[in-house]
CSV table of C-alpha atoms and ligand atoms in Angstrom, one decimal:
chain,number,residue,atom,x,y,z
A,1,MET,CA,-72.6,-21.7,32.5
A,2,ILE,CA,-71.5,-20.4,35.5
A,3,VAL,CA,-68.0,-20.2,36.6
A,4,LYS,CA,-65.3,-22.3,38.0
A,5,ALA,CA,-62.6,-20.8,40.7
A,6,ILE,CA,-61.7,-24.0,42.2
A,7,GLU,CA,-61.2,-27.2,40.5
A,8,ARG,CA,-59.2,-30.2,42.7
A,9,VAL,CA,-57.3,-31.6,39.1
A,10,GLY,CA,-56.2,-35.1,41.1
A,11,ASP,CA,-53.4,-33.7,43.4
A,12,LYS,CA,-53.3,-30.9,42.1
A,13,ILE,CA,-55.8,-28.4,42.8
A,14,ARG,CA,-56.7,-25.3,39.6
A,15,LEU,CA,-57.4,-21.3,40.3
A,16,LEU,CA,-58.7,-18.7,38.1
A,17,ASP,CA,-56.0,-15.8,38.2
A,18,GLN,CA,-59.2,-13.1,39.0
A,19,THR,CA,-56.0,-10.5,39.0
A,20,ARG,CA,-56.2,-10.9,35.6
A,21,LEU,CA,-60.1,-11.1,35.2
A,22,PRO,CA,-61.4,-9.8,32.8
A,23,SER,CA,-59.1,-9.4,30.2
A,24,GLU,CA,-57.5,-12.4,30.7
A,25,GLU,CA,-59.5,-15.8,31.7
A,26,ILE,CA,-56.1,-18.3,32.9
A,27,TYR,CA,-56.0,-21.2,35.4
A,28,ARG,CA,-53.4,-21.8,36.9
A,29,ASP,CA,-52.2,-25.4,38.6
A,30,TYR,CA,-50.7,-26.0,41.6
A,31,ASP,CA,-49.1,-28.7,43.8
A,32,ASP,CA,-47.7,-26.7,46.6
A,33,TYR,CA,-48.8,-25.6,49.2
A,34,LYS,CA,-47.3,-21.8,49.8
A,35,GLU,CA,-47.8,-20.7,46.2
A,36,VAL,CA,-51.6,-21.6,47.0
A,37,ILE,CA,-50.8,-19.3,50.4
A,38,GLU,CA,-49.2,-16.9,48.0
A,39,ALA,CA,-52.2,-16.8,45.4
A,40,ILE,CA,-54.7,-15.8,49.1
A,41,LYS,CA,-52.8,-13.1,50.5
A,42,ARG,CA,-52.1,-11.9,46.1
A,43,LEU,CA,-56.2,-12.1,46.0
A,44,GLU,CA,-55.4,-15.0,42.8
A,45,VAL,CA,-57.9,-16.6,45.3
A,46,ARG,CA,-60.7,-14.9,46.8
A,47,GLY,CA,-63.8,-14.6,48.9
A,48,ALA,CA,-64.4,-16.0,51.8
A,49,PRO,CA,-65.8,-19.6,51.0
A,50,ALA,CA,-63.4,-19.3,48.3
A,51,ILE,CA,-61.2,-18.9,50.3
A,52,GLY,CA,-61.6,-21.6,53.2
A,53,ILE,CA,-62.4,-23.9,50.2
A,54,SER,CA,-58.5,-23.2,48.6
A,55,ALA,CA,-57.1,-23.1,52.6
A,56,ALA,CA,-58.5,-27.3,52.6
A,57,TYR,CA,-57.2,-28.7,49.5
A,58,ALA,CA,-53.8,-26.3,50.6
A,59,LEU,CA,-54.3,-28.8,53.6
A,60,ALA,CA,-54.0,-31.5,51.4
A,61,LEU,CA,-51.1,-30.4,49.2
A,62,ALA,CA,-49.1,-29.6,52.1
A,63,VAL,CA,-49.3,-33.0,54.5
A,64,GLY,CA,-49.5,-34.6,51.3
A,65,GLN,CA,-46.2,-32.4,49.7
A,66,THR,CA,-44.1,-32.7,53.5
A,67,GLY,CA,-44.8,-36.5,53.9
A,68,ASP,CA,-45.0,-36.5,57.5
A,69,THR,CA,-48.9,-36.6,58.8
A,70,SER,CA,-47.7,-36.4,62.4
A,71,ARG,CA,-50.2,-34.5,64.7
A,72,ALA,CA,-47.8,-31.6,65.6
A,73,ASN,CA,-46.7,-31.0,61.2
A,74,ILE,CA,-50.8,-30.5,60.3
A,75,VAL,CA,-51.1,-28.6,63.5
A,76,LYS,CA,-48.2,-26.4,62.0
A,77,LEU,CA,-48.3,-26.6,58.6
A,78,ALA,CA,-52.5,-25.6,59.4
A,79,GLU,CA,-50.8,-23.1,61.3
A,80,GLU,CA,-49.3,-21.5,58.0
A,81,ILE,CA,-52.3,-21.4,56.5
A,82,LYS,CA,-54.6,-19.5,58.4
A,83,ALA,CA,-52.3,-16.3,58.6
A,84,ALA,CA,-53.2,-16.4,54.8
A,85,ARG,CA,-56.1,-13.9,55.7
A,86,PRO,CA,-57.6,-12.6,58.8
A,87,THR,CA,-60.8,-11.6,58.5
A,88,ALA,CA,-62.7,-14.3,56.7
A,89,VAL,CA,-63.7,-16.6,59.2
A,90,ASN,CA,-64.5,-19.2,56.2
A,91,LEU,CA,-60.8,-20.0,56.8
A,92,SER,CA,-59.9,-20.7,59.7
A,93,TRP,CA,-64.0,-22.7,60.3
A,94,ALA,CA,-62.8,-25.0,57.1
A,95,ILE,CA,-58.8,-25.7,58.4
A,96,ASP,CA,-60.3,-26.8,62.0
A,97,ARG,CA,-63.3,-28.6,60.6
A,98,ILE,CA,-59.9,-30.7,58.8
A,99,LEU,CA,-58.2,-30.7,62.3
A,100,GLU,CA,-60.8,-31.6,64.1
A,101,LYS,CA,-61.8,-35.3,61.3
A,102,VAL,CA,-58.1,-36.1,61.3
A,103,ASN,CA,-57.8,-36.1,65.4
A,104,LYS,CA,-60.4,-38.0,65.5
A,105,SER,CA,-58.3,-40.5,63.3
A,106,PHE,CA,-55.1,-40.7,63.9
A,107,SER,CA,-54.6,-44.1,65.2
A,108,GLY,CA,-54.8,-44.5,60.9
A,109,LYS,CA,-52.6,-45.2,58.3
A,110,PRO,CA,-50.4,-42.4,57.4
A,111,GLU,CA,-51.9,-42.2,54.0
A,112,ASP,CA,-55.4,-42.8,55.1
A,113,ILE,CA,-55.1,-39.6,57.0
A,114,LEU,CA,-53.9,-38.0,53.9
A,115,GLN,CA,-56.8,-39.3,51.7
A,116,LEU,CA,-59.6,-37.6,55.2
A,117,ILE,CA,-57.7,-34.9,54.4
A,118,TRP,CA,-58.5,-34.7,51.0
A,119,SER,CA,-62.2,-35.6,51.1
A,120,GLU,CA,-62.9,-33.4,54.0
A,121,ALA,CA,-61.6,-30.5,51.6
A,122,ALA,CA,-63.7,-32.5,48.9
A,123,ALA,CA,-66.7,-32.6,51.5
A,124,ILE,CA,-66.6,-28.6,51.4
A,125,HIS,CA,-66.2,-27.6,48.4
A,126,GLU,CA,-68.9,-29.4,47.9
A,127,GLU,CA,-71.1,-28.4,50.5
A,128,ASP,CA,-70.2,-24.9,49.8
A,129,ARG,CA,-71.5,-25.2,46.2
A,130,LEU,CA,-75.2,-26.8,48.0
A,131,MET,CA,-75.6,-24.0,50.5
A,132,CYS,CA,-75.0,-21.2,48.0
A,133,ARG,CA,-78.4,-22.5,46.0
A,134,ARG,CA,-80.1,-22.6,49.3
A,135,ILE,CA,-79.1,-19.9,49.8
A,136,GLY,CA,-80.2,-18.6,46.6
A,137,GLU,CA,-84.2,-20.1,46.5
A,138,PHE,CA,-84.6,-18.2,50.0
A,139,GLY,CA,-83.5,-15.2,49.5
A,140,ALA,CA,-84.6,-15.3,45.9
A,141,ASP,CA,-88.6,-15.4,47.5
A,142,LEU,CA,-87.5,-11.6,48.5
A,143,PHE,CA,-86.9,-10.4,45.2
A,144,LYS,CA,-89.4,-9.6,42.3
A,145,SER,CA,-89.4,-8.8,38.6
A,146,GLY,CA,-88.5,-4.9,38.1
A,147,ASP,CA,-86.9,-4.4,41.5
A,148,SER,CA,-83.1,-2.6,40.6
A,149,ILE,CA,-80.6,-3.4,43.2
A,150,LEU,CA,-77.6,-2.6,44.0
A,151,THR,CA,-74.1,-4.6,45.2
A,152,HIS,CA,-70.7,-4.8,46.8
A,153,CYS,CA,-67.4,-6.4,45.7
A,154,ASN,CA,-67.9,-9.3,43.9
A,155,THR,CA,-69.8,-12.1,46.4
A,156,GLY,CA,-70.7,-14.6,43.3
A,157,ALA,CA,-69.1,-17.5,41.2
A,158,LEU,CA,-65.2,-16.3,41.7
A,159,ALA,CA,-65.9,-15.6,45.0
A,160,THR,CA,-68.0,-19.4,46.5
A,161,GLY,CA,-67.5,-23.3,45.7
A,162,GLY,CA,-70.8,-22.4,43.1
A,163,ILE,CA,-73.1,-20.1,42.2
A,164,GLY,CA,-72.4,-17.1,45.0
A,165,THR,CA,-74.1,-15.8,48.0
A,166,ALA,CA,-75.8,-12.3,47.3
A,167,LEU,CA,-75.2,-12.9,43.5
A,168,GLY,CA,-76.6,-17.0,43.7
A,169,VAL,CA,-79.7,-14.9,45.1
A,170,ILE,CA,-79.2,-12.8,41.8
A,171,TYR,CA,-79.0,-15.9,39.2
A,172,THR,CA,-82.0,-17.5,40.9
A,173,CYS,CA,-83.8,-14.7,40.9
A,174,HIS,CA,-82.6,-14.8,36.9
A,175,GLN,CA,-83.4,-18.7,36.7
A,176,GLN,CA,-86.4,-17.9,37.9
A,177,GLY,CA,-87.9,-15.4,35.3
A,178,LYS,CA,-87.3,-12.5,37.4
A,179,ASN,CA,-86.0,-9.6,35.1
A,180,ILE,CA,-84.0,-8.3,37.5
A,181,HIS,CA,-81.8,-5.1,36.9
A,182,VAL,CA,-77.4,-5.0,39.2
A,183,TYR,CA,-76.5,-1.7,40.1
A,184,ALA,CA,-72.5,-2.9,40.1
A,185,ASP,CA,-70.3,-0.8,43.1
A,186,GLU,CA,-66.8,-1.0,40.7
A,187,THR,CA,-65.5,-1.1,44.4
A,188,ARG,CA,-62.2,0.3,45.4
A,189,PRO,CA,-59.2,0.0,45.6
A,190,LEU,CA,-59.1,-3.1,43.6
A,191,LEU,CA,-62.2,-2.7,41.7
A,192,GLN,CA,-63.9,-7.0,42.1
A,193,GLY,CA,-66.9,-5.4,41.0
A,194,ALA,CA,-66.3,-3.7,37.6
A,195,ARG,CA,-63.8,-6.0,37.3
A,196,LEU,CA,-65.3,-10.2,38.9
A,197,THR,CA,-69.2,-8.6,39.4
A,198,ALA,CA,-69.9,-6.8,36.2
A,199,TRP,CA,-67.8,-9.8,34.8
A,200,GLU,CA,-70.1,-12.9,36.0
A,201,LEU,CA,-73.5,-10.6,35.9
A,202,LYS,CA,-72.6,-10.0,32.0
A,203,LYS,CA,-71.9,-13.7,31.1
A,204,ALA,CA,-74.7,-14.7,32.2
A,205,GLY,CA,-76.4,-12.1,30.5
A,206,ILE,CA,-77.8,-10.5,33.4
A,207,ARG,CA,-78.9,-6.6,33.5
A,208,VAL,CA,-76.0,-5.0,35.0
A,209,THR,CA,-75.2,-1.1,35.6
A,210,LEU,CA,-71.6,-0.7,37.2
A,211,LEU,CA,-71.0,2.7,39.0
A,212,THR,CA,-67.5,4.1,40.4
A,213,ASP,CA,-68.2,3.8,44.6
A,214,ASN,CA,-69.7,8.0,45.4
A,215,MET,CA,-72.1,7.0,42.8
A,216,ALA,CA,-74.4,4.7,45.3
A,217,GLY,CA,-75.7,7.6,47.0
A,218,MET,CA,-77.1,9.5,45.1
A,219,LEU,CA,-78.7,6.7,42.6
A,220,MET,CA,-80.6,6.0,46.3
A,221,ARG,CA,-81.9,9.6,45.7
A,222,GLN,CA,-83.5,9.2,43.0
A,223,GLY,CA,-85.3,6.0,44.4
A,224,LYS,CA,-83.6,3.8,41.8
A,225,ILE,CA,-82.0,1.1,44.2
A,226,SER,CA,-85.4,-0.7,45.6
A,227,GLN,CA,-82.7,-3.7,48.0
A,228,VAL,CA,-79.1,-3.3,48.7
A,229,ILE,CA,-77.4,-7.2,49.2
A,230,VAL,CA,-73.8,-8.1,50.3
A,231,GLY,CA,-71.8,-11.0,50.7
A,232,ALA,CA,-69.9,-11.0,55.0
A,233,ASP,CA,-66.1,-12.5,55.7
A,234,ARG,CA,-67.4,-12.9,58.8
A,235,ILE,CA,-70.5,-12.0,60.8
A,236,THR,CA,-70.2,-12.3,64.9
A,237,LYS,CA,-72.4,-13.6,67.4
A,238,ASN,CA,-74.2,-9.7,67.9
A,239,GLY,CA,-75.2,-9.9,63.3
A,240,ASP,CA,-71.8,-7.3,63.2
A,241,THR,CA,-71.3,-8.2,59.6
A,242,ALA,CA,-67.4,-7.3,58.2
A,243,ASN,CA,-67.2,-7.2,53.8
A,244,LYS,CA,-66.0,-5.4,52.3
A,245,ILE,CA,-64.6,-1.5,52.3
A,246,GLY,CA,-67.2,0.2,51.5
A,247,THR,CA,-70.3,-1.8,52.6
A,248,TYR,CA,-70.5,0.2,55.9
A,249,SER,CA,-71.2,3.5,53.2
A,250,VAL,CA,-73.5,1.4,51.4
A,251,ALA,CA,-75.5,-0.1,54.3
A,252,VAL,CA,-75.7,4.0,56.5
A,253,LEU,CA,-76.8,6.0,52.9
A,254,ALA,CA,-79.3,1.9,53.0
A,255,LYS,CA,-81.1,3.2,56.2
A,256,VAL,CA,-81.1,6.4,55.1
A,257,HIS,CA,-83.1,6.5,52.1
A,258,GLY,CA,-85.5,3.8,53.8
A,259,ILE,CA,-84.0,1.1,51.2
A,260,PRO,CA,-83.6,-3.2,52.3
A,261,PHE,CA,-79.8,-3.9,53.2
A,262,TYR,CA,-79.2,-7.8,52.9
A,263,VAL,CA,-76.5,-9.8,53.2
A,264,ALA,CA,-76.0,-13.3,52.4
A,265,ALA,CA,-74.0,-15.5,54.0
A,266,PRO,CA,-73.6,-19.4,54.5
A,267,MET,CA,-73.7,-20.4,58.8
A,268,SER,CA,-69.6,-20.8,57.7
A,269,THR,CA,-69.9,-17.0,57.9
A,270,PHE,CA,-71.4,-16.5,61.1
A,271,ASP,CA,-68.2,-17.1,63.5
A,272,ARG,CA,-69.8,-18.2,67.6
A,273,THR,CA,-66.5,-17.4,68.7
A,274,THR,CA,-66.7,-13.7,68.8
A,275,GLU,CA,-68.9,-11.2,69.9
A,276,THR,CA,-68.8,-7.9,68.3
A,277,GLY,CA,-67.4,-6.5,65.5
A,278,ASP,CA,-64.8,-5.1,67.5
A,279,GLU,CA,-63.3,-8.2,68.1
A,280,ILE,CA,-62.4,-8.1,64.0
A,281,GLU,CA,-59.4,-8.3,62.7
A,282,ILE,CA,-59.4,-6.0,60.1
A,283,GLU,CA,-56.9,-7.3,57.6
A,284,GLN,CA,-54.7,-4.4,56.1
A,285,ARG,CA,-53.3,-3.7,52.8
A,286,SER,CA,-50.2,-2.3,51.1
A,287,PRO,CA,-50.3,1.4,50.4
A,288,ALA,CA,-49.4,0.4,47.2
A,289,GLU,CA,-52.7,-0.9,46.5
A,290,VAL,CA,-54.6,2.5,46.8
A,291,THR,CA,-52.0,4.8,45.5
A,292,ARG,CA,-51.2,2.7,41.7
A,293,LEU,CA,-54.0,1.7,40.1
A,294,PHE,CA,-52.7,-1.1,37.7
A,295,GLY,CA,-48.3,-0.3,38.4
A,296,THR,CA,-49.4,3.6,37.3
A,297,PRO,CA,-48.8,6.3,40.0
A,298,ILE,CA,-52.0,8.2,40.7
A,299,ALA,CA,-51.0,9.9,43.9
A,300,PRO,CA,-47.9,11.4,44.7
A,301,GLU,CA,-44.6,8.9,46.2
A,302,GLY,CA,-43.8,8.7,49.6
A,303,ILE,CA,-47.7,9.9,50.8
A,304,GLU,CA,-49.6,8.2,53.9
A,305,VAL,CA,-52.2,5.6,53.4
A,306,PHE,CA,-55.4,4.2,55.0
A,307,SER,CA,-55.7,0.7,53.5
A,308,PRO,CA,-58.2,-1.5,55.4
A,309,ALA,CA,-59.0,-4.2,53.1
A,310,PHE,CA,-63.3,-4.7,54.9
A,311,ASP,CA,-65.2,-2.5,57.3
A,312,VAL,CA,-68.0,-3.6,59.9
A,313,THR,CA,-71.5,-3.0,58.9
A,314,PRO,CA,-73.6,-3.3,62.7
A,315,ASP,CA,-75.9,-5.3,63.0
A,316,GLU,CA,-78.5,-2.8,63.4
A,317,LEU,CA,-78.4,-1.8,60.0
A,318,ILE,CA,-78.6,-5.0,58.9
A,319,THR,CA,-82.1,-5.3,56.9
A,320,ALA,CA,-81.8,-9.4,57.3
A,321,PHE,CA,-79.8,-12.4,56.9
A,322,ILE,CA,-80.2,-14.7,54.5
A,323,THR,CA,-78.3,-18.0,54.7
A,324,ASP,CA,-78.5,-21.5,53.8
A,325,GLU,CA,-80.9,-22.2,56.7
A,326,GLY,CA,-83.2,-19.3,56.4
A,327,ILE,CA,-83.4,-16.1,56.0
A,328,LYS,CA,-82.7,-14.8,59.9
A,329,PRO,CA,-83.4,-10.5,61.0
A,330,GLY,CA,-81.0,-8.3,61.6
A,331,GLY,CA,-81.6,-5.8,64.1
A,332,ARG,CA,-82.6,-2.6,61.8
A,333,LYS,CA,-85.2,-1.2,63.0
A,334,GLU,CA,-87.8,0.7,60.2
B,1,LIG,O1,-60.6,-9.1,49.4
B,1,LIG,P1,-61.8,-9.8,48.8
B,1,LIG,O2,-61.8,-9.7,47.1
B,1,LIG,O3,-61.8,-11.5,49.1
B,1,LIG,O4,-63.5,-9.7,49.6
B,1,LIG,C1,-64.3,-10.2,49.0
B,1,LIG,C2,-65.3,-9.7,50.0
B,1,LIG,O5,-65.6,-8.9,51.2
B,1,LIG,C3,-67.0,-10.7,49.8
B,1,LIG,O6,-68.0,-9.3,48.9
B,1,LIG,C4,-67.5,-11.2,50.5
B,1,LIG,O7,-65.6,-12.9,50.9
B,1,LIG,C5,-68.1,-12.3,50.6
B,1,LIG,S1,-67.6,-13.5,49.5
B,1,LIG,C6,-69.2,-14.9,49.0
């Protein structure tokens, strides 16, 4: 059974607290949109598509809570929610999609507008589930039994409304009976690979080997990696791709070793308004995420810290994009 990271329960939102995994599986119900914003910021819910879905539900909660369905109030709440995390475009994409729908129905009754927001949020959730399936099916054609695939961060059921993007491809290969072996980067500093990807894949009975981020080069040099597959937080018009910090290093390694590097993402992650990766706002995280491990200091007090949450992989390092509309070539030439 694939885990559900987000669920609508009546007029509440149930989130699996991903900061507690893998040791505890704790679900929390939210009826306060400000708490959903905090949950997004704390990475209780994370992964670009999952951030978009929870933000959409947060807008429904917010409009219900304030009891004000005026255009001015909805736009104000939308801006507040959009500011939760800047890099994953799925967040603003989901909120803008709802605003567009609402804009067309302002003549309606207040309860109809609230209902419309809830149903559009549910539609975004359901469509994401279906997009994950299609990404899985298109992507699985690129892999065969015996492949050993490196992935970075977490792109599975925890990060989406369905089976995942890059991990969705892996789940689909597994369902098709392909014997694949996944190598999961631990993904410093917040360990989404170790805590989440390893947990998800082990639960699904897929062979997974965990490594620290600095071990990938050696594995590639030893010929143990046949492909790399990762997700994305934002893909610009020229194909530059923001994803979890460390992705760029993996892409460079893959290029040097002649290993295909795939990015799996739904069309909601493609940002048609941004030309290149240089324009992407990269979220900066608290220095404590680098200087402490589970609350324990691992660096001298007061040290200067570099802590971006994401990096940008240029299109020329990407072999292909696996989307819900099919496979699109990246800019990488062999
Ligand atoms: O900071 P996070 O955990 O939200 O970062 C997540 C990633 O970078 C994922 O690879 C990306 O959002 C794609 S999830 C399908």
